Tab-separated table of C-alpha atoms in Angstrom:
chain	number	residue	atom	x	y	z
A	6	UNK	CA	53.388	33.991	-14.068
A	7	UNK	CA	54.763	32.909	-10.777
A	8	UNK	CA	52.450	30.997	-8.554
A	9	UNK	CA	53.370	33.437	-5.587
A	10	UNK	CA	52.522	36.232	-8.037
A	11	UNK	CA	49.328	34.941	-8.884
A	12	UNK	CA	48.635	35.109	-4.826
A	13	UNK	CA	50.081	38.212	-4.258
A	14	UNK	CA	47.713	39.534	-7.299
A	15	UNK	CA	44.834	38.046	-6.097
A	16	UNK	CA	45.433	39.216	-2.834
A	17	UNK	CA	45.870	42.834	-3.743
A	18	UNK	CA	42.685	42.618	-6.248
A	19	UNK	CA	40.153	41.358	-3.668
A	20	UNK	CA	41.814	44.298	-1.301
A	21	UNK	CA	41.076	46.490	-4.357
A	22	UNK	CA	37.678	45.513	-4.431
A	23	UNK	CA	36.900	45.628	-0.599
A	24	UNK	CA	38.282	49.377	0.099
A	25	UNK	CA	36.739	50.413	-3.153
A	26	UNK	CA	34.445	53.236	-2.659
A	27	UNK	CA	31.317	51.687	-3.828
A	28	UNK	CA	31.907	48.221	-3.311
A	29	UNK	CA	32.462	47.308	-6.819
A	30	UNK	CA	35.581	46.831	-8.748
A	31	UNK	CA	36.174	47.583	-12.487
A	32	UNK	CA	35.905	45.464	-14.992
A	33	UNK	CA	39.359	44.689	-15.684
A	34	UNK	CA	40.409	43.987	-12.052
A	35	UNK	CA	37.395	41.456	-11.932
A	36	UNK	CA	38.462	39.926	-15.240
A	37	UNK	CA	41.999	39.631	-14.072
A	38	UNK	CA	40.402	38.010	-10.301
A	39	UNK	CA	38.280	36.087	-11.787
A	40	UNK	CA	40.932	34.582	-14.293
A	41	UNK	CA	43.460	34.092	-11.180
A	42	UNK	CA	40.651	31.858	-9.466
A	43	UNK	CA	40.694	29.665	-12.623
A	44	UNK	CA	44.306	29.235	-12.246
A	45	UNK	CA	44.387	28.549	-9.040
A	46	UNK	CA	42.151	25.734	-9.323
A	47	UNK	CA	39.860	27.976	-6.860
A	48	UNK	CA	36.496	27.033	-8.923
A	49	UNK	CA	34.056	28.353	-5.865
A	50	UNK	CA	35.717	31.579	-5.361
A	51	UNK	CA	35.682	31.709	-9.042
A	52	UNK	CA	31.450	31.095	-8.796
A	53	UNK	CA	30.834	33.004	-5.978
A	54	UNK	CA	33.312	36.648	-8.426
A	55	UNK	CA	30.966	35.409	-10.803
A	56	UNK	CA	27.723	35.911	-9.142
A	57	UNK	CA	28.409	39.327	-7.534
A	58	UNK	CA	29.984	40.686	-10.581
A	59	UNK	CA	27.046	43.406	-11.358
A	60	UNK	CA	25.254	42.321	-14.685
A	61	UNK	CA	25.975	45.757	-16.199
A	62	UNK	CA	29.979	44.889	-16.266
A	63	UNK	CA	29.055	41.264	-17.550
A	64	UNK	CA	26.855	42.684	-20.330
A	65	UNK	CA	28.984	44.948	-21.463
A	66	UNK	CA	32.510	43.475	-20.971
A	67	UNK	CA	32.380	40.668	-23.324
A	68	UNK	CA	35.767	39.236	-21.726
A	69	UNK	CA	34.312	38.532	-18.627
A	70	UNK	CA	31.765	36.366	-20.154
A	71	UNK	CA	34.919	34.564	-22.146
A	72	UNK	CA	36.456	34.006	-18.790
A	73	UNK	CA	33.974	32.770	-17.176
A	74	UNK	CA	33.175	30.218	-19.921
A	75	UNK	CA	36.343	28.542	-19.603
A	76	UNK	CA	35.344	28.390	-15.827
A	77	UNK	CA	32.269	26.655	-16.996
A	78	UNK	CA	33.953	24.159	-18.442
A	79	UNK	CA	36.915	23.655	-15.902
A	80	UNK	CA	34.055	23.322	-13.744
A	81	UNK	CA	32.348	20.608	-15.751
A	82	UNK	CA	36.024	18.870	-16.228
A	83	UNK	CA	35.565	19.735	-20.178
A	84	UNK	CA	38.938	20.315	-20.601
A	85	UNK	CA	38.744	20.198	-24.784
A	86	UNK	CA	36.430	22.681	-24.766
A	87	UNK	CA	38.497	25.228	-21.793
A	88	UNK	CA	40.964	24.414	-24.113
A	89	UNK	CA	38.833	25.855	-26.940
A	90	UNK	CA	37.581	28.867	-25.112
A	91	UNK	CA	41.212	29.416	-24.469
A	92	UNK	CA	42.014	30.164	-27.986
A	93	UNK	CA	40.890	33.861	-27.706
A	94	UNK	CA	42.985	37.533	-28.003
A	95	UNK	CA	42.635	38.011	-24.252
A	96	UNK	CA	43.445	41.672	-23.218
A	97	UNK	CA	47.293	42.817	-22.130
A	98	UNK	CA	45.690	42.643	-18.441
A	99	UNK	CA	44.943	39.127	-18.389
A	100	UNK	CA	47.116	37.734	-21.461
A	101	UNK	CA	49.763	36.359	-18.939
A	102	UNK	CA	47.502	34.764	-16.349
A	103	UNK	CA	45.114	33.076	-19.074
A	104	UNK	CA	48.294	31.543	-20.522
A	105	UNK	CA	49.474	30.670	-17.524
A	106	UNK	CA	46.293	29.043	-17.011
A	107	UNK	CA	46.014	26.919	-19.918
A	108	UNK	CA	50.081	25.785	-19.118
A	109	UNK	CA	48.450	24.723	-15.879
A	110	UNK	CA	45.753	22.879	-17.503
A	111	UNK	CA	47.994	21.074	-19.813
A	112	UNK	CA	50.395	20.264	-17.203
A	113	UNK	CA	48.119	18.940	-15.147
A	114	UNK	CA	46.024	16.916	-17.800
A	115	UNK	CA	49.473	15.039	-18.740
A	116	UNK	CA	50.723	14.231	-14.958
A	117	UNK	CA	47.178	12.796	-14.338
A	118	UNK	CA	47.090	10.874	-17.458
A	119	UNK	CA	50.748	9.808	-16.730
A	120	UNK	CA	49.085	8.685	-13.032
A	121	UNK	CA	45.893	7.278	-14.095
A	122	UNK	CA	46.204	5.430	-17.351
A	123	UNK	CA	48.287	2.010	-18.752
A	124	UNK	CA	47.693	2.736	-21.977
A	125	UNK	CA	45.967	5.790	-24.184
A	126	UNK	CA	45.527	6.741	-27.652
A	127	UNK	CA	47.742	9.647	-29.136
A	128	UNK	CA	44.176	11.074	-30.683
A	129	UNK	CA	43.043	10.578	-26.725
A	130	UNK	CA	46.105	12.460	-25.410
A	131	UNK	CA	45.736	15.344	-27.644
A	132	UNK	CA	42.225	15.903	-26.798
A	133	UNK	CA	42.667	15.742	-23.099
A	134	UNK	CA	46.005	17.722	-23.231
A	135	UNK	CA	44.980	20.441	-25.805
A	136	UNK	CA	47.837	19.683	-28.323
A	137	UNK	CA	48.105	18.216	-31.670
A	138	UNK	CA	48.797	14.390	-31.929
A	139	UNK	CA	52.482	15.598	-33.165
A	140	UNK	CA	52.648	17.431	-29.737
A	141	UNK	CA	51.944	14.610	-27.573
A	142	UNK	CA	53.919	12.437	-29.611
A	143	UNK	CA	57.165	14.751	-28.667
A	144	UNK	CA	55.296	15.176	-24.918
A	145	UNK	CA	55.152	11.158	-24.467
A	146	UNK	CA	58.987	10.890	-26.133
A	147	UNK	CA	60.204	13.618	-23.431
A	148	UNK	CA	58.419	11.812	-20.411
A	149	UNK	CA	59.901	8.143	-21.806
A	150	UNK	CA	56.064	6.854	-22.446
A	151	UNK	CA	56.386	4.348	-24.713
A	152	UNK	CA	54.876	5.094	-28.214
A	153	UNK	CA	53.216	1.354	-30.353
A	154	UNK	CA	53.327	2.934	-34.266
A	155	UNK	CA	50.880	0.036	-35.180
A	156	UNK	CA	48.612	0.673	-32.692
A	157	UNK	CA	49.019	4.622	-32.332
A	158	UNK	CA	49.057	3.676	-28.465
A	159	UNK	CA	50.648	5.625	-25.781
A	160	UNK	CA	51.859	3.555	-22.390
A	161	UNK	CA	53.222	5.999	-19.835
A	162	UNK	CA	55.165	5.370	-17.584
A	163	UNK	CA	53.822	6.101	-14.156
A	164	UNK	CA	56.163	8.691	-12.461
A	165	UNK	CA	57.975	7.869	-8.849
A	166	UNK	CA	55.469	8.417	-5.975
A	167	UNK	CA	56.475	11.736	-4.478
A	168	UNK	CA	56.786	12.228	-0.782
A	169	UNK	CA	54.308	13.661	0.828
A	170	UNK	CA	55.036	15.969	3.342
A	171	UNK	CA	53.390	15.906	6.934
A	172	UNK	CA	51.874	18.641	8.359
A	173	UNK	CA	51.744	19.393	11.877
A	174	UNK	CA	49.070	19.408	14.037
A	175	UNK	CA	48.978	23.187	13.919
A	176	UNK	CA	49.295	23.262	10.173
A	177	UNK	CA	45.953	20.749	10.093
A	178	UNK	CA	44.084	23.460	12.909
A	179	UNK	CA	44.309	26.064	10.476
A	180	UNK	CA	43.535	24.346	7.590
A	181	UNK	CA	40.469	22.693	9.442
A	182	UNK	CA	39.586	26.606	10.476
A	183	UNK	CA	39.207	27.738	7.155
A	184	UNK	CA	37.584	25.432	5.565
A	185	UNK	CA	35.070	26.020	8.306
A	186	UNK	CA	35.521	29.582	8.278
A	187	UNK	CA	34.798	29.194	4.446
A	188	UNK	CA	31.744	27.131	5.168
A	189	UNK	CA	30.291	29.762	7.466
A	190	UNK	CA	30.640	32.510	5.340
């Protein structure tokens, strides 16, 4: 999925659950929110679905309770074991984000260790990344890392610094107003 899907779904599900006539949403349309949160890196918003989720649709959706375990680790920065609670037959509604999720997890996991380390095992790189040492062999050949056989070391090669792009002083207002908006709710 589309990042600017994923908003526009998230958007339309928390709408969803706001006009709904009780209060409550059902328990797919949580389990697809709550598994948009995790992809968008939105871990509190992901907490607070969590928490006012009534314990009824937890208990008896067992989904939800998968979802929210991969949250549990995301939120712990386990990322071998999101990537383990990953490997599940998610539901047609939330099949697409959940993969998109653990692309996003993957992709991330390699750019960081492609920012952050000189040198890493392949065993290392498979474990962080979720993928098989054969994977992240191909992954490190792609991104011209440079493989030692002897050694079974990896040394990427740390990726041009991108340019980071200035906000105005408006843009920084409104960010500054809902992160204080956020904190007041």
């Amino acid at each position: 999925m589309i990042a600017g899907d994923l908003t526009a779904k998230c958007a339309e599900l928390e709408r969803q659950e706001l006009t709904s006539p009780t209060g409550e949403a059902s328990a797919q349309e949580y389990a697809q929110l709550l598994a948009i949160y995790l992809c968008q890196s939105d871990l509190c918003n992901a907490k607070f679905l969590w928490k006012r989720i009534p314990v009824a649709l937890k208990n008896s959706h067992e989904e939800l309770s998968q979802i929210w375990k991969v949250g549990q680790c995301m939120w712990k920065r386990d990322y071998p074991s999101a990537y383990t609670c990953l490997q599940v037959a998610w539901s047609d509604n939330v099949r697409p984000i959940m993969t998109t999720l653990q692309e996003e997890l993957r992709s991330r996991a390699i750019n960081l260790i492609g920012n952050a380390y000189s040198s890493i095992t392949i065993s290392d790189l498979s474990a962080i990344a979720g993928i098989s040492d054969r994977d992240a062999e191909r992954i490190s050949n792609e991104r011209g890392w440079i493989i030692d056989a002897e050694t079974e070391m990896v040394h990427p090669v740390r990726p041009p610094p991108s340019s980071q792009v200035i906000t105005s002083t408006e843009g920084q207002l409104n960010k500054l107003t809902d992160y204080v908006s956020f904190l007041e709710n």
